[in-house]
Amino acid sequence: MEHLAQSEPRPEPQPEPLSAAELAAMRRSMTNGRMALTRRSLLRASGAGVLGLGGLGALSACGIPPAGRTDAGSSADHSRQEKRVAFSNWTEYIDVSDDEKHHPTLEAFTKRTGIKVKYTEDINDNDEFFGKVQAQLAAGQDTGRDLICLTDWMCARMISLGWIQPLDPAHLPHAYTNLSPQFRDPDWDPGRAHSYTWQGIPTVIAYNKKATGGRKVDSVDQLLTDPKLKGRVGFLSEMRDSVGMTLLDMGKRPEDVSSDDFDAALARLQKGVDSKQIRRFTGNDYLNDLSKGDLAACIAWAGDIVQLQNDNSDIAYAIPDAGYMTSTDNLMVPNKARHKENAERLIDYFYEPKIAARIAAYINYVCPVDGVREELAKIDKSLADNPLILPDKEMAARSHAFRALGSKENKEFAQKFADLTGA
């Protein structure tokens, strides 16, 4: 018995429950963050109404339970016998028909392959979704989902926990060939062994030309120091975007951010708060203020600006010379998924230029598929010519990503940022 006890593997370190600052950030993301109200629904609703918080109360009470690393990996794949695939995504994050009752690309996939897609819009927030599935994944159980779409930092966490299956390149010929160089080799998933990009989300500077008197606003330094903008500047309540853009302006790489770099960026933002240069930190509720001119300029998400420009010719954007931040939402197959090959076939389908163009025309974020321009131009030439949707090589080279943070670092950074923003 003693020998058996000694040979038992030591338990892996357990992720800690979410801190108060992390839970507050989750609430903000769910109520007015990047994906809480989508571009189309937000612009229609003019800021009225938010998504329900669902299971947040339970998470608030005790935090997300600990979950150790699991290497259960794959199980028997039933794709050949069961012609179906379950895909979980964010709300309004794929093309829909005019009557909003159908998803044309998914129906075309089923018609071509015979594989039925159970499409569920059940991802409202990365941490909330993690809370839904972590107990099953930690126990090596099937979540009932074959394909999920999460943001890069959460992808990094789930891959590091051993909860995501490696993808089979043999089932991904279009994806392997057509993935844009900008997204090919993230530090959290080298070589895209476990994931493929769904959409890229650039963070840029937006401004209201009428509110700035026709002047261009094209740097974070201008946002933080220009006296003519005082009290009419917005930064995002998403830490990686606001701090990342500030780091770039300081000549620092968010890919390599140290604790000292982070503190220096916060000090710079704190000066903007103390001097009342910064009006407030916002989610995507900045749209109404920017449109009215209450915010003359702000840090903004590109997809929002593409949509807002359709309704307001005074709205403009700038890509700072120092660079800009890009995060990604990514497709992954969780452990024990019953239909891994079907999920891989669906991923690969999304990387066909004609299919990718249809999705890009609806979503208006950065399309990760090379060779899509001609197909997108057939749908809408203005979208094909928009660098916020199809960046050229020069613009793509100026894109940066915030490095993956460990649990301890994330708590520390989130608390410091919450202290800055008053969240």
mmCIF file with all atom_site columns, N, CA and C in Angstrom, residues 277-330:
data_model
loop_
_atom_site.group_PDB
_atom_site.id
_atom_site.type_symbol
_atom_site.label_atom_id
_atom_site.label_alt_id
_atom_site.label_comp_id
_atom_site.label_asym_id
_atom_site.label_entity_id
_atom_site.label_seq_id
_atom_site.pdbx_PDB_ins_code
_atom_site.Cartn_x
_atom_site.Cartn_y
_atom_site.Cartn_z
_atom_site.occupancy
_atom_site.B_iso_or_equiv
_atom_site.pdbx_formal_charge
_atom_site.auth_seq_id
_atom_site.auth_comp_id
_atom_site.auth_asym_id
_atom_site.auth_atom_id
_atom_site.pdbx_PDB_model_num
ATOM 1   N N  . GLN A 1 277 ? -8.684  64.575 -17.717 1.00 0.00 ? 277 GLN A N  1
ATOM 2   C CA . GLN A 1 277 ? -8.570  64.458 -19.169 1.00 0.00 ? 277 GLN A CA 1
ATOM 3   C C  . GLN A 1 277 ? -9.481  63.325 -19.663 1.00 0.00 ? 277 GLN A C  1
ATOM 4   N N  . ILE A 1 278 ? -9.481  62.212 -18.898 1.00 0.00 ? 278 ILE A N  1
ATOM 5   C CA . ILE A 1 278 ? -10.336 61.070 -19.231 1.00 0.00 ? 278 ILE A CA 1
ATOM 6   C C  . ILE A 1 278 ? -11.706 61.274 -18.611 1.00 0.00 ? 278 ILE A C  1
ATOM 7   N N  . ARG A 1 279 ? -12.718 61.233 -19.437 1.00 0.00 ? 279 ARG A N  1
ATOM 8   C CA . ARG A 1 279 ? -14.096 61.387 -18.961 1.00 0.00 ? 279 ARG A CA 1
ATOM 9   C C  . ARG A 1 279 ? -14.559 60.145 -18.205 1.00 0.00 ? 279 ARG A C  1
ATOM 10  N N  . ARG A 1 280 ? -14.350 58.965 -18.843 1.00 0.00 ? 280 ARG A N  1
ATOM 11  C CA . ARG A 1 280 ? -14.738 57.722 -18.190 1.00 0.00 ? 280 ARG A CA 1
ATOM 12  C C  . ARG A 1 280 ? -14.179 56.517 -18.941 1.00 0.00 ? 280 ARG A C  1
ATOM 13  N N  . PHE A 1 281 ? -14.253 55.371 -18.267 1.00 0.00 ? 281 PHE A N  1
ATOM 14  C CA . PHE A 1 281 ? -13.921 54.089 -18.862 1.00 0.00 ? 281 PHE A CA 1
ATOM 15  C C  . PHE A 1 281 ? -15.222 53.395 -19.227 1.00 0.00 ? 281 PHE A C  1
ATOM 16  N N  . THR A 1 282 ? -15.312 52.889 -20.444 1.00 0.00 ? 282 THR A N  1
ATOM 17  C CA . THR A 1 282 ? -16.592 52.401 -20.949 1.00 0.00 ? 282 THR A CA 1
ATOM 18  C C  . THR A 1 282 ? -16.479 50.987 -21.509 1.00 0.00 ? 282 THR A C  1
ATOM 19  N N  . GLY A 1 283 ? -17.644 50.342 -21.640 1.00 0.00 ? 283 GLY A N  1
ATOM 20  C CA . GLY A 1 283 ? -17.781 49.184 -22.505 1.00 0.00 ? 283 GLY A CA 1
ATOM 21  C C  . GLY A 1 283 ? -18.187 49.731 -23.862 1.00 0.00 ? 283 GLY A C  1
ATOM 22  N N  . ASN A 1 284 ? -18.982 48.946 -24.616 1.00 0.00 ? 284 ASN A N  1
ATOM 23  C CA . ASN A 1 284 ? -19.369 49.492 -25.919 1.00 0.00 ? 284 ASN A CA 1
ATOM 24  C C  . ASN A 1 284 ? -20.522 50.478 -25.830 1.00 0.00 ? 284 ASN A C  1
ATOM 25  N N  . ASP A 1 285 ? -20.829 50.921 -24.621 1.00 0.00 ? 285 ASP A N  1
ATOM 26  C CA . ASP A 1 285 ? -21.774 52.024 -24.452 1.00 0.00 ? 285 ASP A CA 1
ATOM 27  C C  . ASP A 1 285 ? -21.157 53.362 -24.844 1.00 0.00 ? 285 ASP A C  1
ATOM 28  N N  . TYR A 1 286 ? -19.887 53.361 -25.279 1.00 0.00 ? 286 TYR A N  1
ATOM 29  C CA . TYR A 1 286 ? -19.291 54.600 -25.781 1.00 0.00 ? 286 TYR A CA 1
ATOM 30  C C  . TYR A 1 286 ? -19.933 55.053 -27.093 1.00 0.00 ? 286 TYR A C  1
ATOM 31  N N  . LEU A 1 287 ? -20.619 54.155 -27.783 1.00 0.00 ? 287 LEU A N  1
ATOM 32  C CA . LEU A 1 287 ? -21.132 54.469 -29.115 1.00 0.00 ? 287 LEU A CA 1
ATOM 33  C C  . LEU A 1 287 ? -22.055 55.679 -29.117 1.00 0.00 ? 287 LEU A C  1
ATOM 34  N N  . ASN A 1 288 ? -22.971 55.726 -28.182 1.00 0.00 ? 288 ASN A N  1
ATOM 35  C CA . ASN A 1 288 ? -23.923 56.833 -28.137 1.00 0.00 ? 288 ASN A CA 1
ATOM 36  C C  . ASN A 1 288 ? -23.219 58.148 -27.837 1.00 0.00 ? 288 ASN A C  1
ATOM 37  N N  . ASP A 1 289 ? -22.291 58.128 -26.861 1.00 0.00 ? 289 ASP A N  1
ATOM 38  C CA . ASP A 1 289 ? -21.566 59.350 -26.497 1.00 0.00 ? 289 ASP A CA 1
ATOM 39  C C  . ASP A 1 289 ? -20.682 59.840 -27.636 1.00 0.00 ? 289 ASP A C  1
ATOM 40  N N  . LEU A 1 290 ? -20.038 58.901 -28.332 1.00 0.00 ? 290 LEU A N  1
ATOM 41  C CA . LEU A 1 290 ? -19.187 59.288 -29.459 1.00 0.00 ? 290 LEU A CA 1
ATOM 42  C C  . LEU A 1 290 ? -20.029 59.851 -30.589 1.00 0.00 ? 290 LEU A C  1
ATOM 43  N N  . SER A 1 291 ? -21.146 59.251 -30.856 1.00 0.00 ? 291 SER A N  1
ATOM 44  C CA . SER A 1 291 ? -22.015 59.718 -31.934 1.00 0.00 ? 291 SER A CA 1
ATOM 45  C C  . SER A 1 291 ? -22.543 61.127 -31.653 1.00 0.00 ? 291 SER A C  1
ATOM 46  N N  . LYS A 1 292 ? -22.891 61.404 -30.401 1.00 0.00 ? 292 LYS A N  1
ATOM 47  C CA . LYS A 1 292 ? -23.417 62.722 -30.027 1.00 0.00 ? 292 LYS A CA 1
ATOM 48  C C  . LYS A 1 292 ? -22.322 63.766 -29.877 1.00 0.00 ? 292 LYS A C  1
ATOM 49  N N  . GLY A 1 293 ? -21.074 63.316 -29.679 1.00 0.00 ? 293 GLY A N  1
ATOM 50  C CA . GLY A 1 293 ? -19.975 64.251 -29.484 1.00 0.00 ? 293 GLY A CA 1
ATOM 51  C C  . GLY A 1 293 ? -19.662 64.519 -28.027 1.00 0.00 ? 293 GLY A C  1
ATOM 52  N N  . ASP A 1 294 ? -20.379 63.835 -27.098 1.00 0.00 ? 294 ASP A N  1
ATOM 53  C CA . ASP A 1 294 ? -20.036 63.978 -25.681 1.00 0.00 ? 294 ASP A CA 1
ATOM 54  C C  . ASP A 1 294 ? -18.631 63.425 -25.426 1.00 0.00 ? 294 ASP A C  1
ATOM 55  N N  . LEU A 1 295 ? -18.286 62.379 -26.161 1.00 0.00 ? 295 LEU A N  1
ATOM 56  C CA . LEU A 1 295 ? -16.896 61.942 -26.237 1.00 0.00 ? 295 LEU A CA 1
ATOM 57  C C  . LEU A 1 295 ? -16.350 62.431 -27.572 1.00 0.00 ? 295 LEU A C  1
ATOM 58  N N  . ALA A 1 296 ? -15.288 63.226 -27.516 1.00 0.00 ? 296 ALA A N  1
ATOM 59  C CA . ALA A 1 296 ? -14.688 63.697 -28.762 1.00 0.00 ? 296 ALA A CA 1
ATOM 60  C C  . ALA A 1 296 ? -13.828 62.606 -29.378 1.00 0.00 ? 296 ALA A C  1
ATOM 61  N N  . ALA A 1 297 ? -13.203 61.774 -28.519 1.00 0.00 ? 297 ALA A N  1
ATOM 62  C CA . ALA A 1 297 ? -12.324 60.710 -29.003 1.00 0.00 ? 297 ALA A CA 1
ATOM 63  C C  . ALA A 1 297 ? -12.220 59.631 -27.943 1.00 0.00 ? 297 ALA A C  1
ATOM 64  N N  . CYS A 1 298 ? -11.935 58.407 -28.381 1.00 0.00 ? 298 CYS A N  1
ATOM 65  C CA . CYS A 1 298 ? -11.882 57.314 -27.423 1.00 0.00 ? 298 CYS A CA 1
ATOM 66  C C  . CYS A 1 298 ? -11.146 56.119 -28.014 1.00 0.00 ? 298 CYS A C  1
ATOM 67  N N  . ILE A 1 299 ? -10.766 55.205 -27.144 1.00 0.00 ? 299 ILE A N  1
ATOM 68  C CA . ILE A 1 299 ? -10.323 53.885 -27.566 1.00 0.00 ? 299 ILE A CA 1
ATOM 69  C C  . ILE A 1 299 ? -11.582 53.092 -27.908 1.00 0.00 ? 299 ILE A C  1
ATOM 70  N N  . ALA A 1 300 ? -11.570 52.393 -29.040 1.00 0.00 ? 300 ALA A N  1
ATOM 71  C CA . ALA A 1 300 ? -12.810 51.778 -29.529 1.00 0.00 ? 300 ALA A CA 1
ATOM 72  C C  . ALA A 1 300 ? -12.521 50.455 -30.228 1.00 0.00 ? 300 ALA A C  1
ATOM 73  N N  . TRP A 1 301 ? -13.552 49.626 -30.344 1.00 0.00 ? 301 TRP A N  1
ATOM 74  C CA . TRP A 1 301 ? -13.464 48.377 -31.089 1.00 0.00 ? 301 TRP A CA 1
ATOM 75  C C  . TRP A 1 301 ? -13.871 48.609 -32.536 1.00 0.00 ? 301 TRP A C  1
ATOM 76  N N  . ALA A 1 302 ? -13.065 48.096 -33.434 1.00 0.00 ? 302 ALA A N  1
ATOM 77  C CA . ALA A 1 302 ? -13.214 48.417 -34.854 1.00 0.00 ? 302 ALA A CA 1
ATOM 78  C C  . ALA A 1 302 ? -14.568 48.024 -35.421 1.00 0.00 ? 302 ALA A C  1
ATOM 79  N N  . GLY A 1 303 ? -15.089 46.858 -35.031 1.00 0.00 ? 303 GLY A N  1
ATOM 80  C CA . GLY A 1 303 ? -16.373 46.428 -35.569 1.00 0.00 ? 303 GLY A CA 1
ATOM 81  C C  . GLY A 1 303 ? -17.488 47.401 -35.251 1.00 0.00 ? 303 GLY A C  1
ATOM 82  N N  . ASP A 1 304 ? -17.448 47.987 -34.059 1.00 0.00 ? 304 ASP A N  1
ATOM 83  C CA . ASP A 1 304 ? -18.430 49.005 -33.696 1.00 0.00 ? 304 ASP A CA 1
ATOM 84  C C  . ASP A 1 304 ? -18.333 50.210 -34.621 1.00 0.00 ? 304 ASP A C  1
ATOM 85  N N  . ILE A 1 305 ? -17.099 50.606 -34.932 1.00 0.00 ? 305 ILE A N  1
ATOM 86  C CA . ILE A 1 305 ? -16.895 51.816 -35.729 1.00 0.00 ? 305 ILE A CA 1
ATOM 87  C C  . ILE A 1 305 ? -17.354 51.591 -37.162 1.00 0.00 ? 305 ILE A C  1
ATOM 88  N N  . VAL A 1 306 ? -17.101 50.416 -37.712 1.00 0.00 ? 306 VAL A N  1
ATOM 89  C CA . VAL A 1 306 ? -17.594 50.105 -39.059 1.00 0.00 ? 306 VAL A CA 1
ATOM 90  C C  . VAL A 1 306 ? -19.096 50.294 -39.121 1.00 0.00 ? 306 VAL A C  1
ATOM 91  N N  . GLN A 1 307 ? -19.802 49.798 -38.114 1.00 0.00 ? 307 GLN A N  1
ATOM 92  C CA . GLN A 1 307 ? -21.258 49.927 -38.085 1.00 0.00 ? 307 GLN A CA 1
ATOM 93  C C  . GLN A 1 307 ? -21.690 51.375 -37.856 1.00 0.00 ? 307 GLN A C  1
ATOM 94  N N  . LEU A 1 308 ? -21.010 52.063 -36.918 1.00 0.00 ? 308 LEU A N  1
ATOM 95  C CA . LEU A 1 308 ? -21.409 53.425 -36.567 1.00 0.00 ? 308 LEU A CA 1
ATOM 96  C C  . LEU A 1 308 ? -21.211 54.383 -37.735 1.00 0.00 ? 308 LEU A C  1
ATOM 97  N N  . GLN A 1 309 ? -20.178 54.173 -38.532 1.00 0.00 ? 309 GLN A N  1
ATOM 98  C CA . GLN A 1 309 ? -19.928 55.047 -39.674 1.00 0.00 ? 309 GLN A CA 1
ATOM 99  C C  . GLN A 1 309 ? -21.050 54.982 -40.706 1.00 0.00 ? 309 GLN A C  1
ATOM 100 N N  . ASN A 1 310 ? -21.779 53.882 -40.721 1.00 0.00 ? 310 ASN A N  1
ATOM 101 C CA . ASN A 1 310 ? -22.919 53.785 -41.642 1.00 0.00 ? 310 ASN A CA 1
ATOM 102 C C  . ASN A 1 310 ? -24.008 54.787 -41.305 1.00 0.00 ? 310 ASN A C  1
ATOM 103 N N  . ASP A 1 311 ? -24.062 55.185 -40.030 1.00 0.00 ? 311 ASP A N  1
ATOM 104 C CA . ASP A 1 311 ? -25.127 56.069 -39.559 1.00 0.00 ? 311 ASP A CA 1
ATOM 105 C C  . ASP A 1 311 ? -24.655 57.487 -39.252 1.00 0.00 ? 311 ASP A C  1
ATOM 106 N N  . ASN A 1 312 ? -23.355 57.695 -39.182 1.00 0.00 ? 312 ASN A N  1
ATOM 107 C CA . ASN A 1 312 ? -22.852 59.006 -38.772 1.00 0.00 ? 312 ASN A CA 1
ATOM 108 C C  . ASN A 1 312 ? -21.557 59.308 -39.527 1.00 0.00 ? 312 ASN A C  1
ATOM 109 N N  . SER A 1 313 ? -21.627 60.221 -40.456 1.00 0.00 ? 313 SER A N  1
ATOM 110 C CA . SER A 1 313 ? -20.461 60.541 -41.292 1.00 0.00 ? 313 SER A CA 1
ATOM 111 C C  . SER A 1 313 ? -19.389 61.315 -40.534 1.00 0.00 ? 313 SER A C  1
ATOM 112 N N  . ASP A 1 314 ? -19.683 61.781 -39.321 1.00 0.00 ? 314 ASP A N  1
ATOM 113 C CA . ASP A 1 314 ? -18.690 62.493 -38.523 1.00 0.00 ? 314 ASP A CA 1
ATOM 114 C C  . ASP A 1 314 ? -17.721 61.553 -37.814 1.00 0.00 ? 314 ASP A C  1
ATOM 115 N N  . ILE A 1 315 ? -18.036 60.258 -37.790 1.00 0.00 ? 315 ILE A N  1
ATOM 116 C CA . ILE A 1 315 ? -17.193 59.311 -37.064 1.00 0.00 ? 315 ILE A CA 1
ATOM 117 C C  . ILE A 1 315 ? -16.023 58.880 -37.938 1.00 0.00 ? 315 ILE A C  1
ATOM 118 N N  . ALA A 1 316 ? -14.830 58.969 -37.370 1.00 0.00 ? 316 ALA A N  1
ATOM 119 C CA . ALA A 1 316 ? -13.606 58.561 -38.060 1.00 0.00 ? 316 ALA A CA 1
ATOM 120 C C  . ALA A 1 316 ? -12.769 57.723 -37.101 1.00 0.00 ? 316 ALA A C  1
ATOM 121 N N  . TYR A 1 317 ? -11.741 57.088 -37.641 1.00 0.00 ? 317 TYR A N  1
ATOM 122 C CA . TYR A 1 317 ? -10.858 56.295 -36.798 1.00 0.00 ? 317 TYR A CA 1
ATOM 123 C C  . TYR A 1 317 ? -9.419  56.502 -37.251 1.00 0.00 ? 317 TYR A C  1
ATOM 124 N N  . ALA A 1 318 ? -8.494  56.117 -36.373 1.00 0.00 ? 318 ALA A N  1
ATOM 125 C CA . ALA A 1 318 ? -7.072  56.208 -36.695 1.00 0.00 ? 318 ALA A CA 1
ATOM 126 C C  . ALA A 1 318 ? -6.343  55.007 -36.122 1.00 0.00 ? 318 ALA A C  1
ATOM 127 N N  . ILE A 1 319 ? -5.348  54.561 -36.854 1.00 0.00 ? 319 ILE A N  1
ATOM 128 C CA . ILE A 1 319 ? -4.430  53.520 -36.380 1.00 0.00 ? 319 ILE A CA 1
ATOM 129 C C  . ILE A 1 319 ? -3.149  54.216 -35.938 1.00 0.00 ? 319 ILE A C  1
ATOM 130 N N  . PRO A 1 320 ? -2.836  54.225 -34.658 1.00 0.00 ? 320 PRO A N  1
ATOM 131 C CA . PRO A 1 320 ? -1.630  54.941 -34.207 1.00 0.00 ? 320 PRO A CA 1
ATOM 132 C C  . PRO A 1 320 ? -0.362  54.393 -34.858 1.00 0.00 ? 320 PRO A C  1
ATOM 133 N N  . ASP A 1 321 ? 0.594   55.280 -35.074 1.00 0.00 ? 321 ASP A N  1
ATOM 134 C CA . ASP A 1 321 ? 1.883   54.850 -35.606 1.00 0.00 ? 321 ASP A CA 1
ATOM 135 C C  . ASP A 1 321 ? 2.543   53.818 -34.692 1.00 0.00 ? 321 ASP A C  1
ATOM 136 N N  . ALA A 1 322 ? 2.246   53.924 -33.392 1.00 0.00 ? 322 ALA A N  1
ATOM 137 C CA . ALA A 1 322 ? 2.839   52.998 -32.422 1.00 0.00 ? 322 ALA A CA 1
ATOM 138 C C  . ALA A 1 322 ? 2.276   51.592 -32.536 1.00 0.00 ? 322 ALA A C  1
ATOM 139 N N  . GLY A 1 323 ? 1.146   51.436 -33.224 1.00 0.00 ? 323 GLY A N  1
ATOM 140 C CA . GLY A 1 323 ? 0.516   50.136 -33.363 1.00 0.00 ? 323 GLY A CA 1
ATOM 141 C C  . GLY A 1 323 ? -0.823  50.087 -32.667 1.00 0.00 ? 323 GLY A C  1
ATOM 142 N N  . TYR A 1 324 ? -1.466  48.954 -32.757 1.00 0.00 ? 324 TYR A N  1
ATOM 143 C CA . TYR A 1 324 ? -2.791  48.794 -32.159 1.00 0.00 ? 324 TYR A CA 1
ATOM 144 C C  . TYR A 1 324 ? -2.931  47.380 -31.631 1.00 0.00 ? 324 TYR A C  1
ATOM 145 N N  . MET A 1 325 ? -3.925  47.190 -30.756 1.00 0.00 ? 325 MET A N  1
ATOM 146 C CA . MET A 1 325 ? -4.156  45.892 -30.147 1.00 0.00 ? 325 MET A CA 1
ATOM 147 C C  . MET A 1 325 ? -5.137  45.074 -30.985 1.00 0.00 ? 325 MET A C  1
ATOM 148 N N  . THR A 1 326 ? -4.888  43.784 -31.048 1.00 0.00 ? 326 THR A N  1
ATOM 149 C CA . THR A 1 326 ? -5.849  42.864 -31.648 1.00 0.00 ? 326 THR A CA 1
ATOM 150 C C  . THR A 1 326 ? -5.984  41.643 -30.753 1.00 0.00 ? 326 THR A C  1
ATOM 151 N N  . SER A 1 327 ? -7.202  41.333 -30.387 1.00 0.00 ? 327 SER A N  1
ATOM 152 C CA . SER A 1 327 ? -7.487  40.059 -29.734 1.00 0.00 ? 327 SER A CA 1
ATOM 153 C C  . SER A 1 327 ? -8.198  39.174 -30.747 1.00 0.00 ? 327 SER A C  1
ATOM 154 N N  . THR A 1 328 ? -8.389  37.924 -30.411 1.00 0.00 ? 328 THR A N  1
ATOM 155 C CA . THR A 1 328 ? -9.064  37.015 -31.322 1.00 0.00 ? 328 THR A CA 1
ATOM 156 C C  . THR A 1 328 ? -10.064 36.153 -30.570 1.00 0.00 ? 328 THR A C  1
ATOM 157 N N  . ASP A 1 329 ? -11.159 35.823 -31.238 1.00 0.00 ? 329 ASP A N  1
ATOM 158 C CA . ASP A 1 329 ? -12.038 34.752 -30.792 1.00 0.00 ? 329 ASP A CA 1
ATOM 159 C C  . ASP A 1 329 ? -11.687 33.535 -31.635 1.00 0.00 ? 329 ASP A C  1
ATOM 160 N N  . ASN A 1 330 ? -11.676 32.356 -31.005 1.00 0.00 ? 330 ASN A N  1
ATOM 161 C CA . ASN A 1 330 ? -11.094 31.182 -31.640 1.00 0.00 ? 330 ASN A CA 1
ATOM 162 C C  . ASN A 1 330 ? -11.957 29.937 -31.478 1.00 0.00 ? 330 ASN A C  1
#
